[in-house]
Amino acid sequence: MPRIQQTEDGRTETEADGRMESEPDSNQDVVVVGGGASGLSAAVFLARYGLDTLVFDGGTAAIRQCVHLENYLGFPGGIPPETFLALSREQAELAGAEIVESMVVGVANTDDGFRVTTQTGREVETNRLVAASVYDDEYLTPFEDELEAVEPDGRTPVPGLYVTGWLGEAEHQAIVSAGDGARTALALVRDVRSEDEGLWEDVADHYYDWTVEDGRYSGTDWEWLDDFVGESAPDDATSEEKRRVRKRLEREYRALEMDGSEREERTEHGRKLIQKHVEEIEP
């Protein structure tokens, strides 16, 4: 049996046949490189879908160049950039993302995705990678030729690699970068649904992240959903496959519902989180 040892920087090594082989310290569904508006926005959507999402936030967020963020919708009078980032990190973590303050210095292809290396020597393997850094993008050098053809939704010719925000040539405005991060995350989620979960294309694309009042879907006539599944199914889809897909979509729609008590609880929790950060703003 190989013997696992822990290195000083947190990585593990396997001792076998008289040699030491470096192993990644974790495996993630998605790694997001960059903790600015686009990266954190992407992390919120990815984590809310249930993907294990790790954000490396160790570089220079462009938004920190702003003295006061004044044109982001929802903050009349503006907000200090550090407070905006703190609120954004809070939201991403609440959704389930993990945020680590460390800069990525290298990315290499693996059989299943990518191996990400940080400045401290930490190594993480991930199935998919979202590049959302602005200035610290040397880790993308091995893919620079392929990145000449980035799609508007952040997809690249490199399987599993997505770019967003300024790297994806979004406008240099925080609110645009945040929207671009969300769009890229939704493209990634739809790829997961298609490539990993085996849903056919129209069904994979049929994904939305919002909430509705209790009873909005559960009391509806699902005939339209039967029609959608029937029309979108490939010719070789079996009746059992159609039934499973139809049931899945119904569950997804029902999961969007939120009753009054849960809404009030979440509203109060959100108010306290915002108040906590706003109270920390220095005049």
JSON list of C-alpha atoms in Angstrom, two decimals, residues 155 189-191 193-195 198-207 228 232-234 245 249:
[
{"chain": "A", "resi": 155, "resn": "ARG", "atom": "CA", "xyz": [-16.82, 29.27, -23.94]},
{"chain": "A", "resi": 189, "resn": "VAL", "atom": "CA", "xyz": [-23.90, 24.80, -16.05]},
{"chain": "A", "resi": 190, "resn": "ARG", "atom": "CA", "xyz": [-25.64, 23.96, -19.30]},
{"chain": "A", "resi": 191, "resn": "ASP", "atom": "CA", "xyz": [-22.51, 22.17, -20.49]},
{"chain": "A", "resi": 193, "resn": "ARG", "atom": "CA", "xyz": [-26.13, 19.22, -17.85]},
{"chain": "A", "resi": 194, "resn": "SER", "atom": "CA", "xyz": [-25.36, 18.11, -21.38]},
{"chain": "A", "resi": 195, "resn": "GLU", "atom": "CA", "xyz": [-21.90, 16.57, -21.11]},
{"chain": "A", "resi": 198, "resn": "GLY", "atom": "CA", "xyz": [-26.53, 13.30, -20.28]},
{"chain": "A", "resi": 199, "resn": "LEU", "atom": "CA", "xyz": [-29.45, 15.65, -20.96]},
{"chain": "A", "resi": 200, "resn": "TRP", "atom": "CA", "xyz": [-30.17, 16.33, -24.60]},
{"chain": "A", "resi": 201, "resn": "GLU", "atom": "CA", "xyz": [-29.33, 19.83, -25.83]},
{"chain": "A", "resi": 202, "resn": "ASP", "atom": "CA", "xyz": [-32.68, 21.62, -25.56]},
{"chain": "A", "resi": 203, "resn": "VAL", "atom": "CA", "xyz": [-33.28, 20.22, -22.09]},
{"chain": "A", "resi": 204, "resn": "ALA", "atom": "CA", "xyz": [-29.74, 21.03, -20.98]},
{"chain": "A", "resi": 205, "resn": "ASP", "atom": "CA", "xyz": [-30.30, 24.63, -22.07]},
{"chain": "A", "resi": 206, "resn": "HIS", "atom": "CA", "xyz": [-33.66, 24.70, -20.28]},
{"chain": "A", "resi": 207, "resn": "TYR", "atom": "CA", "xyz": [-32.21, 25.87, -16.97]},
{"chain": "A", "resi": 228, "resn": "PHE", "atom": "CA", "xyz": [-41.66, 20.41, -24.66]},
{"chain": "A", "resi": 232, "resn": "SER", "atom": "CA", "xyz": [-37.08, 18.34, -27.89]},
{"chain": "A", "resi": 233, "resn": "ALA", "atom": "CA", "xyz": [-36.31, 14.64, -27.54]},
{"chain": "A", "resi": 234, "resn": "PRO", "atom": "CA", "xyz": [-33.95, 13.08, -30.10]},
{"chain": "A", "resi": 245, "resn": "VAL", "atom": "CA", "xyz": [-36.44, 13.87, -18.22]},
{"chain": "A", "resi": 249, "resn": "LEU", "atom": "CA", "xyz": [-37.76, 19.15, -15.21]}
]
